[in-house]
mmCIF file of C-alpha atoms in Angstrom:
data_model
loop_
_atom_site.group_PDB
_atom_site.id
_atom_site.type_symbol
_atom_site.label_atom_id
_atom_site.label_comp_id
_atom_site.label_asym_id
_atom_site.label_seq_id
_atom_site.Cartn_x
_atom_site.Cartn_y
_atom_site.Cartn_z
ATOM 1 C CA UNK B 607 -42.384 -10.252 59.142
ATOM 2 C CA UNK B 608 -38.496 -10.416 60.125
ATOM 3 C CA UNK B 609 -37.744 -13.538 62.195
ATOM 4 C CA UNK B 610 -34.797 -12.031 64.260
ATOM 5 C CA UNK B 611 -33.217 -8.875 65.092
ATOM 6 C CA UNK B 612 -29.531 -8.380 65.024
ATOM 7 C CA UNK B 613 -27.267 -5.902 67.291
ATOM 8 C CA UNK B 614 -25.672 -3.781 66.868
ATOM 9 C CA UNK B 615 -27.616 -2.034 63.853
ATOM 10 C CA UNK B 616 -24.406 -0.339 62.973
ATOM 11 C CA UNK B 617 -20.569 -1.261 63.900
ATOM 12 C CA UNK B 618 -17.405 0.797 62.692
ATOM 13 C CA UNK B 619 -14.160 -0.875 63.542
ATOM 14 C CA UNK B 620 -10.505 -0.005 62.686
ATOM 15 C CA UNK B 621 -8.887 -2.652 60.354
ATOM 16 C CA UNK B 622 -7.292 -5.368 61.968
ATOM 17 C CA UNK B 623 -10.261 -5.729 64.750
ATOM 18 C CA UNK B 624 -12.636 -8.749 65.098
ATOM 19 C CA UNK B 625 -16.147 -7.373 64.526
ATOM 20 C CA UNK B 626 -18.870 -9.317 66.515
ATOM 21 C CA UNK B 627 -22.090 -9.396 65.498
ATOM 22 C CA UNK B 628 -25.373 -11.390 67.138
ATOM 23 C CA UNK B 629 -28.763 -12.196 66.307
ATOM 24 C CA UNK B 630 -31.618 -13.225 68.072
ATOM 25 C CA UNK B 631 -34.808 -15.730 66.703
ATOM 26 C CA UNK B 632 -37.973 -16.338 67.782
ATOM 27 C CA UNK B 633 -38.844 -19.715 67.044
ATOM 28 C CA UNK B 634 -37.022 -23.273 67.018
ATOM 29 C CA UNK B 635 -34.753 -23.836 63.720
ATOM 30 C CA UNK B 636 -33.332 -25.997 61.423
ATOM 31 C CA UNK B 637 -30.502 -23.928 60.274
ATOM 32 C CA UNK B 638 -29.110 -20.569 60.711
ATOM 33 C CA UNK B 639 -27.334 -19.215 57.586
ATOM 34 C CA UNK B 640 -25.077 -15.591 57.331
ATOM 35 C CA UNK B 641 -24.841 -13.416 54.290
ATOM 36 C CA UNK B 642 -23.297 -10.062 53.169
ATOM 37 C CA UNK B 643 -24.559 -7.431 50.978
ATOM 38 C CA UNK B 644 -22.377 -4.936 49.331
ATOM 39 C CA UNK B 645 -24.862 -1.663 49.174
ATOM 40 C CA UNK B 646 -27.551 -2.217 47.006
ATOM 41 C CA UNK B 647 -26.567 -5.310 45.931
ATOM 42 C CA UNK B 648 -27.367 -9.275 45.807
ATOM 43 C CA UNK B 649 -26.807 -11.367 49.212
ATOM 44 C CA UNK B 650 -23.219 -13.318 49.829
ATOM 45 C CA UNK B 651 -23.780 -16.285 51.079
ATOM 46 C CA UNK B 652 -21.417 -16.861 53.880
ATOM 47 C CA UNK B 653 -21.988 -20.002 55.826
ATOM 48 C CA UNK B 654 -24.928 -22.536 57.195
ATOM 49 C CA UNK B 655 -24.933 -23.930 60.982
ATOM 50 C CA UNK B 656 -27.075 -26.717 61.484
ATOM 51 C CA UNK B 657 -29.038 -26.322 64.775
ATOM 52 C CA UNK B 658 -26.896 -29.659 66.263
ATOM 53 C CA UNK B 659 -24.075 -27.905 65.980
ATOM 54 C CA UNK B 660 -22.615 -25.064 68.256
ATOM 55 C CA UNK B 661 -19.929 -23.838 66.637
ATOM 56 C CA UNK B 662 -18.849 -23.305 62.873
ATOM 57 C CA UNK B 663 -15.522 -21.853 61.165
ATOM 58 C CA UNK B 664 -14.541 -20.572 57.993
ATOM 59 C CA UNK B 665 -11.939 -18.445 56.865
ATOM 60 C CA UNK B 666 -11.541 -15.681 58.855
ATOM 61 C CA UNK B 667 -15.435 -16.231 59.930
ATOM 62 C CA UNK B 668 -16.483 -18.129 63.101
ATOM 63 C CA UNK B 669 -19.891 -18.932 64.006
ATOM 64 C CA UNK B 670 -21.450 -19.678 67.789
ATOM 65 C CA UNK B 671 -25.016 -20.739 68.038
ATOM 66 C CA UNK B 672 -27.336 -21.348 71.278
ATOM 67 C CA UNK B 673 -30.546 -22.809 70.244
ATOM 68 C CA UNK B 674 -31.361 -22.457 74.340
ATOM 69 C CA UNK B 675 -30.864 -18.889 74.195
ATOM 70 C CA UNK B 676 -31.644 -18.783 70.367
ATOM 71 C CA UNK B 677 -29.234 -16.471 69.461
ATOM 72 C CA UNK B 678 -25.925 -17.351 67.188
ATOM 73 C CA UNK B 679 -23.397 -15.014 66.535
ATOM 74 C CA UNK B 680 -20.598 -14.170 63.923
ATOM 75 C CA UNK B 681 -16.923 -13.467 64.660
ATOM 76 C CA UNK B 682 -14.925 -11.769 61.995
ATOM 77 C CA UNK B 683 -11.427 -11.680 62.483
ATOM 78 C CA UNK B 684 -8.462 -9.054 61.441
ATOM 79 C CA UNK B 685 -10.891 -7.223 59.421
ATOM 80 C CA UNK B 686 -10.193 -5.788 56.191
ATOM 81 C CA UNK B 687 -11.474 -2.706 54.539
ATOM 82 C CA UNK B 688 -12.980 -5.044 52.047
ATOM 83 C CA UNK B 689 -15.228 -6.533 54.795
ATOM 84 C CA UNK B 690 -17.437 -3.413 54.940
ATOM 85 C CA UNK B 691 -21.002 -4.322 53.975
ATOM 86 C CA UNK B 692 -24.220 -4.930 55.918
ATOM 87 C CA UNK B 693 -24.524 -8.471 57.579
ATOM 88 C CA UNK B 694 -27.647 -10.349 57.801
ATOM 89 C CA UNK B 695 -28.774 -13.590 59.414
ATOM 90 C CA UNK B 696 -31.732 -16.077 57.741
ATOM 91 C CA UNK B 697 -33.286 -18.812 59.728
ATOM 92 C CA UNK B 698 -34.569 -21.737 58.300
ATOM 93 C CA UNK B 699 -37.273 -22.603 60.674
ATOM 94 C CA UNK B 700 -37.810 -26.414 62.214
ATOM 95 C CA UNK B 701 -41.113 -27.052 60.467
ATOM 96 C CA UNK B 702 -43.143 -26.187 57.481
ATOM 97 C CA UNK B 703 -41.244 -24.741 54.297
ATOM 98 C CA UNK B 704 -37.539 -24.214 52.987
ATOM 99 C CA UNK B 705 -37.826 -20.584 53.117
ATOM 100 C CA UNK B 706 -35.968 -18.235 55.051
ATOM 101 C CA UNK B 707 -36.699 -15.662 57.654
ATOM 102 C CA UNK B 708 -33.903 -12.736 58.054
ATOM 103 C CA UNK B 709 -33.051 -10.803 60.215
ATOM 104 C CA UNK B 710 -32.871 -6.687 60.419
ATOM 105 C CA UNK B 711 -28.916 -6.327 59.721
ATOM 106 C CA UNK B 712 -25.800 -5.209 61.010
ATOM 107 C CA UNK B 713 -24.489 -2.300 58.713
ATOM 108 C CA UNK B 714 -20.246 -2.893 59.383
ATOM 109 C CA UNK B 715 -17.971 -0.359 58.208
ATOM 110 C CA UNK B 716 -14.208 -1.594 58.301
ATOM 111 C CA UNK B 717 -11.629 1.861 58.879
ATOM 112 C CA UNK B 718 -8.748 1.325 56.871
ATOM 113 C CA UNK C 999 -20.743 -23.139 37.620
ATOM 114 C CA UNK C 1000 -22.019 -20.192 36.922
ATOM 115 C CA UNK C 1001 -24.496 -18.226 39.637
ATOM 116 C CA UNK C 1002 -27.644 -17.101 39.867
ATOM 117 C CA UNK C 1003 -28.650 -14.605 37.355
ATOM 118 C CA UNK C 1004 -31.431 -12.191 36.984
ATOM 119 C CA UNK C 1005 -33.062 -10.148 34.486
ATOM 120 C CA UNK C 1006 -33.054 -7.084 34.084
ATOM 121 C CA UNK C 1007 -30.651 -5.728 36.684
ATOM 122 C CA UNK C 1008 -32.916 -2.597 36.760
ATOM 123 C CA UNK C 1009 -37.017 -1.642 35.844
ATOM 124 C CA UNK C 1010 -38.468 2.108 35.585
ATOM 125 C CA UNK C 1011 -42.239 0.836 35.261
ATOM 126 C CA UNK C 1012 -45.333 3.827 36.562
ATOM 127 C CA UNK C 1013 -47.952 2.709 38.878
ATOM 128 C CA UNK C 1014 -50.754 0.504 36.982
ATOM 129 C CA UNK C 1015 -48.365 -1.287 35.074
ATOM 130 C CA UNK C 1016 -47.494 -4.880 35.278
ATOM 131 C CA UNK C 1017 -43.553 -6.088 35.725
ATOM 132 C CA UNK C 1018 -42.147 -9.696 34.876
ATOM 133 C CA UNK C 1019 -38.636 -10.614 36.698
ATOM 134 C CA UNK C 1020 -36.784 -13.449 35.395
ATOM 135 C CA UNK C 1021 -34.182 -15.812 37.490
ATOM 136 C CA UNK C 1022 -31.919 -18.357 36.507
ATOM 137 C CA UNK C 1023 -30.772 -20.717 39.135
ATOM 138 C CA UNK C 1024 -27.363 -22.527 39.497
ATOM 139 C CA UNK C 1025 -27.479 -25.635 36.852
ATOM 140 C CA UNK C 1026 -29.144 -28.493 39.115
ATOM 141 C CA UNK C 1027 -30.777 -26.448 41.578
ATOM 142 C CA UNK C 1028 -34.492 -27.268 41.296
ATOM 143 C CA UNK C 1029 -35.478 -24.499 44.167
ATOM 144 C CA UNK C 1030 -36.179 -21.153 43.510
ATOM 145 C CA UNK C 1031 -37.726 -18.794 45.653
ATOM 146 C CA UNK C 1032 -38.025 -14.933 45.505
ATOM 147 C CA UNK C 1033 -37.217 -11.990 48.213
ATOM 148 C CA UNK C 1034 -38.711 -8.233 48.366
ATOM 149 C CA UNK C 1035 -36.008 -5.936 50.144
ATOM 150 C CA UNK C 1036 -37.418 -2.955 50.993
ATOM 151 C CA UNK C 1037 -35.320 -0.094 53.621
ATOM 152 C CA UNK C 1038 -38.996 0.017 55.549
ATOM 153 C CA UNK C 1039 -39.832 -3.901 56.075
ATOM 154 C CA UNK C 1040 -36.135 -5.359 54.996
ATOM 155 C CA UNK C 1041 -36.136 -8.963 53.538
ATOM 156 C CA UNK C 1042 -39.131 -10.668 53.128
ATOM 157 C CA UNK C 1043 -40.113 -13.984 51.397
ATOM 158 C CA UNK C 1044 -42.505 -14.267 48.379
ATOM 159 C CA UNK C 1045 -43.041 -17.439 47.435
ATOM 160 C CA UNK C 1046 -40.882 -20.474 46.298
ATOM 161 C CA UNK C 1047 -40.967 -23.219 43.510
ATOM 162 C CA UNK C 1048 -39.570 -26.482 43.280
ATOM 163 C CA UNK C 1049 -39.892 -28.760 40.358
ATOM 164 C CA UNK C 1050 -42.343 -26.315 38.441
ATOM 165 C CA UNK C 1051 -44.891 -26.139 41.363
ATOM 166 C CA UNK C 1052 -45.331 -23.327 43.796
ATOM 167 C CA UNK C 1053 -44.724 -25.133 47.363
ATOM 168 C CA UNK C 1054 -44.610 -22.285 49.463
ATOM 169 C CA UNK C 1055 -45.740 -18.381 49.941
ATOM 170 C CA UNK C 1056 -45.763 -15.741 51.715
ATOM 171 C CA UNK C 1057 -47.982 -12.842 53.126
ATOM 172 C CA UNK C 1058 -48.149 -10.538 50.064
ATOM 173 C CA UNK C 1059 -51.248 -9.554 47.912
ATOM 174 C CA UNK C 1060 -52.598 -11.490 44.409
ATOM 175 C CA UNK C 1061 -50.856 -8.961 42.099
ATOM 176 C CA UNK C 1062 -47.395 -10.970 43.124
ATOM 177 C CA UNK C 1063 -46.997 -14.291 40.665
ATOM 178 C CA UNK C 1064 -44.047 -16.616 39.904
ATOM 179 C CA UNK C 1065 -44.184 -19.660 37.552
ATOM 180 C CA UNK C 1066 -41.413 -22.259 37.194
ATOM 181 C CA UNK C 1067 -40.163 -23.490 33.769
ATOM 182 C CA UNK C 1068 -39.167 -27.063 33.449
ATOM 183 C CA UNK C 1069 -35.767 -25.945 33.264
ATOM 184 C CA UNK C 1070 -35.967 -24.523 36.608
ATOM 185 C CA UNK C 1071 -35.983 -20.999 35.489
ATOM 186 C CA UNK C 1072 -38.516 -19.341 37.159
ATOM 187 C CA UNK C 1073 -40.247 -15.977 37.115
ATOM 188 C CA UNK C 1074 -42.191 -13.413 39.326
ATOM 189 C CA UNK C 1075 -45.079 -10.829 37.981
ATOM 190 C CA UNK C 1076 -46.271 -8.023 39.442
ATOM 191 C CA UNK C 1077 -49.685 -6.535 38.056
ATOM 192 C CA UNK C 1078 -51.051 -3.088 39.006
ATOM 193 C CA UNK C 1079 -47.823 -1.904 39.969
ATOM 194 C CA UNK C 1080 -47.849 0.403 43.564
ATOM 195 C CA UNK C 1081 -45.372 2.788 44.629
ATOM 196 C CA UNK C 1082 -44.505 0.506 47.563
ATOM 197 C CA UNK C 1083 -43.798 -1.946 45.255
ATOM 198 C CA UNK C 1084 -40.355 -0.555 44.609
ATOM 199 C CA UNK C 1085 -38.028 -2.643 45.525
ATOM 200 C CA UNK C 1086 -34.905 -5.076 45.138
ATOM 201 C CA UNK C 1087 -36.328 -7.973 43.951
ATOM 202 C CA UNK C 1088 -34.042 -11.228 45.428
ATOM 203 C CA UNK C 1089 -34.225 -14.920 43.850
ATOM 204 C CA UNK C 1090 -32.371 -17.525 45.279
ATOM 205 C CA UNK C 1091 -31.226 -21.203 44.020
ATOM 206 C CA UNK C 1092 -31.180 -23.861 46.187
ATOM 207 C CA UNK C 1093 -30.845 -27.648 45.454
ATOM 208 C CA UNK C 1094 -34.496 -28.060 47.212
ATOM 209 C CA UNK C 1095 -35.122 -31.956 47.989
ATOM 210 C CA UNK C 1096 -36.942 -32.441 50.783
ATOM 211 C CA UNK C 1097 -37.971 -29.877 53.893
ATOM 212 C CA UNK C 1098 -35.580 -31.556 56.261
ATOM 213 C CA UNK C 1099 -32.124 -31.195 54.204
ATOM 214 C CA UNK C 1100 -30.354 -28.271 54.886
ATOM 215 C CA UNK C 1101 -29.712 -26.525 51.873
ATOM 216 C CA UNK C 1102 -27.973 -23.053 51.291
ATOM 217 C CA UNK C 1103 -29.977 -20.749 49.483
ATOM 218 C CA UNK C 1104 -27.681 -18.469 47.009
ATOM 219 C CA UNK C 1105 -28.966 -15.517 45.934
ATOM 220 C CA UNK C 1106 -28.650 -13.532 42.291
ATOM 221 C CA UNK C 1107 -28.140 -9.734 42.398
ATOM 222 C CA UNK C 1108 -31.188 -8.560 42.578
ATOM 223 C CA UNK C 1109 -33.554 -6.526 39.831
ATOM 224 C CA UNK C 1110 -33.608 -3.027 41.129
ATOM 225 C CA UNK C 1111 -37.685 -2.053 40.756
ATOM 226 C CA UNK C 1112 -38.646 1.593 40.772
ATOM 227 C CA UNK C 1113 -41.860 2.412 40.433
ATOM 228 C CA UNK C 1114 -43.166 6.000 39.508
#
C-alpha cells in the first residue's frame, strides 16, 4: 500500500509561477526523496532530505520537511513548460528495509 | 556513468504465460530493487537485492521472482501471467550498504507489460 498521499492530485499553473506541492506520511522516516515522471515513463530522481534536516535546495527546487507534522513539501520556482510531469514523493521509512514507499502524485501541467 | 537500463522497453505476453524483465544498475551500485506502477494501486515495491541475495519483499503473490547476478544485474519473472499484471515494471539502482545510509534510489525507464 501507498505510504503518503500528496495534494493537490492535479495543479495547472501559468509559466513563470512557483508550483507547491505537499505530501503527507504515515509513519516515522529516514528520508524523504522527490521524483518526476514524464507520462509513461521512468522516475527522475530529484532530491533526498534526510529526516534531521528541515529544509533542502536545488536548482530551482526547494524542499521543507516537518517530521512533527510529517508532511514535506516541494517548491518549484518560475516554472517552465518543460516542468510539466506528475510529481511523486517516496519515503524511506526509519526501520526495517531500504525500500521505498510513494506517494499517490501530483499531476503538474506548466501553461506556456 | 551510464544509468539504469532495462530490457525490453515493451512486452505483449497473453495470460498463462511467463515474462522475464532484465535491469542493469549504475556500475557500483550493488542494490536493486523492482516497482509495479499500475493507474489503480500506483507505485508499489516488489522486492529488492543486494549483493546477489533477496533482502527484502513486498506483498505480492509467488508468480513474482527476481534473482541477482554477481554483476549486480538483476532480474524479475512473472509466471502465469494475469491481466492485472499489466503494468510498468520500475527497477532502481542504489549503492545499498547498510539500512541506515541514505541512499538515492535511481530508477531505469521502465518495461511497459501488457498482458492480453
Amino acid at each position: 500500500s501507498q505510504q503518503g498521499e500528496e495534494d493537490p492530485q492535479a495543479l495547472s499553473i501559468q509559466e513563470g509561477e512557483n508550483a507547491t506541492m505537499n505530501c503527507s506520511y504515515k509513519t516515522s522516516i529516514n528520508n524523504l526523496q522527490w521524483y518526476r515522471q514524464n507520462s509513461g515513463r521512468g522516475l527522475v530522481h530529484l532530491i533526498l532530505i534526510r529526516s534531521n534536516e528541515r529544509e533542502k535546495h536545488s536548482g530551482r527546487l526547494r524542499v521543507t520537511l516537518d517530521t512533527s507534522k510529517k508532511s514535506c513539501s516541494l517548491l518549484i520556482t518560475a516554472s517552465r513548460a518543460a516542468d510539466t510531469a506528475s510529481y511523486f514523493c517516496a519515503t524511506r521509512r526509519e526501520t526495517g528495509a531500504n525500500n521505498l514507499f510513494f506517494g499517490t502524485g501530483t499531476r503538474l501541467t506548466v501553461i506556456p | 556513468k551510464a544509468g539504469v537500463t532495462q530490457t525490453p522497453r515493451y512486452l505483449i505476453k497473453t495470460r498463462g504465460q511467463q515474462v522475464t524483465l532484465s535491469c542493469s544498475p549504475i556500475s557500483g551500485h550493488r542494490s536493486v530493487s523492482w516497482y509495479q506502477q499500475t493507474p489503480g494501486q500506483g507505485l508499489q515495491f516488489l522486492f529488492e537485492y543486494f549483493s546477489e541475495t533477496q533482502r527484502n519483499k513486498g506483498n505480492f503473490p509467488g508468480r513474482f521472482s527476481g534473482r541477482q547476478f554477481s554483476n549486480s544485474r538483476s532480474e524479475m519473472n512473472v509466471s502465469t501471467l494475469e491481466l492485472g499484471d499489466s503494468a510498468l515494471y520500475l527497477c532502481a539502482s542504489s549503492l545499498g550498504g547498510g539500512l541506515a545510509v541514505n541512499n538515492e534510489q535511481f530508477f531505469g525507464p521502465g518495461t511497459r507489460l501488457t498482458v492480453l
